[in-house]
Amino acid sequence: MLEMTSTDCIKSLELLSDFRDDALDETLRALVHTHLAKCLPCMGIFRDLDAIVVAATVLRIEEGHTFPDEDALWQRMNIGIH
């Protein structure tokens, strides 16, 4: 089993978004979960991230806000570069 070293917080913070989205393999998910259980600062950041995602989702649904079309944005940027 992999163990996190002194870079526990850095590695865990890099993986928080994927952890929240349940997009990690079992090994990484277990490592992040274990780290969050013992590291209050990282758990606080995770809770903040979760609150931001929930608030954005609520705004999008309740207020009718939509996310920009990422493909269209990239196309416009490419046109502007040439």
Short mmCIF file of C-alpha atoms in Angstrom, two decimals, residues 43-73:
data_model
loop_
_atom_site.label_atom_id
_atom_site.label_comp_id
_atom_site.label_asym_id
_atom_site.label_seq_id
_atom_site.Cartn_x
_atom_site.Cartn_y
_atom_site.Cartn_z
CA MET A 43 -10.40 18.90 5.69
CA GLY A 44 -11.35 22.56 6.04
CA ILE A 45 -10.19 23.24 2.49
CA PHE A 46 -12.16 20.22 1.28
CA ARG A 47 -15.29 21.49 3.02
CA ASP A 48 -14.76 24.93 1.43
CA LEU A 49 -14.37 23.33 -2.00
CA ASP A 50 -17.53 21.32 -1.47
CA ALA A 51 -19.45 24.43 -0.37
CA ILE A 52 -18.28 26.34 -3.46
CA VAL A 53 -19.34 23.53 -5.80
CA VAL A 54 -22.72 23.18 -4.09
CA ALA A 55 -23.31 26.95 -4.20
CA ALA A 56 -22.36 27.12 -7.88
CA THR A 57 -24.69 24.24 -8.68
CA VAL A 58 -27.56 25.84 -6.77
CA LEU A 59 -27.01 29.17 -8.55
CA ARG A 60 -26.95 27.47 -11.89
CA ILE A 61 -30.16 25.57 -11.23
CA GLU A 62 -32.17 28.11 -9.24
CA GLU A 63 -31.03 31.29 -10.95
CA GLY A 64 -30.86 29.86 -14.45
CA HIS A 65 -27.15 30.59 -14.85
CA THR A 66 -25.37 28.36 -17.30
CA PHE A 67 -21.76 27.49 -17.69
CA PRO A 68 -20.11 28.94 -20.78
CA ASP A 69 -19.71 26.61 -23.74
CA GLU A 70 -16.05 25.69 -23.35
CA ASP A 71 -15.67 24.52 -26.95
CA ALA A 72 -17.07 27.80 -28.28
CA LEU A 73 -14.71 29.78 -26.03
#
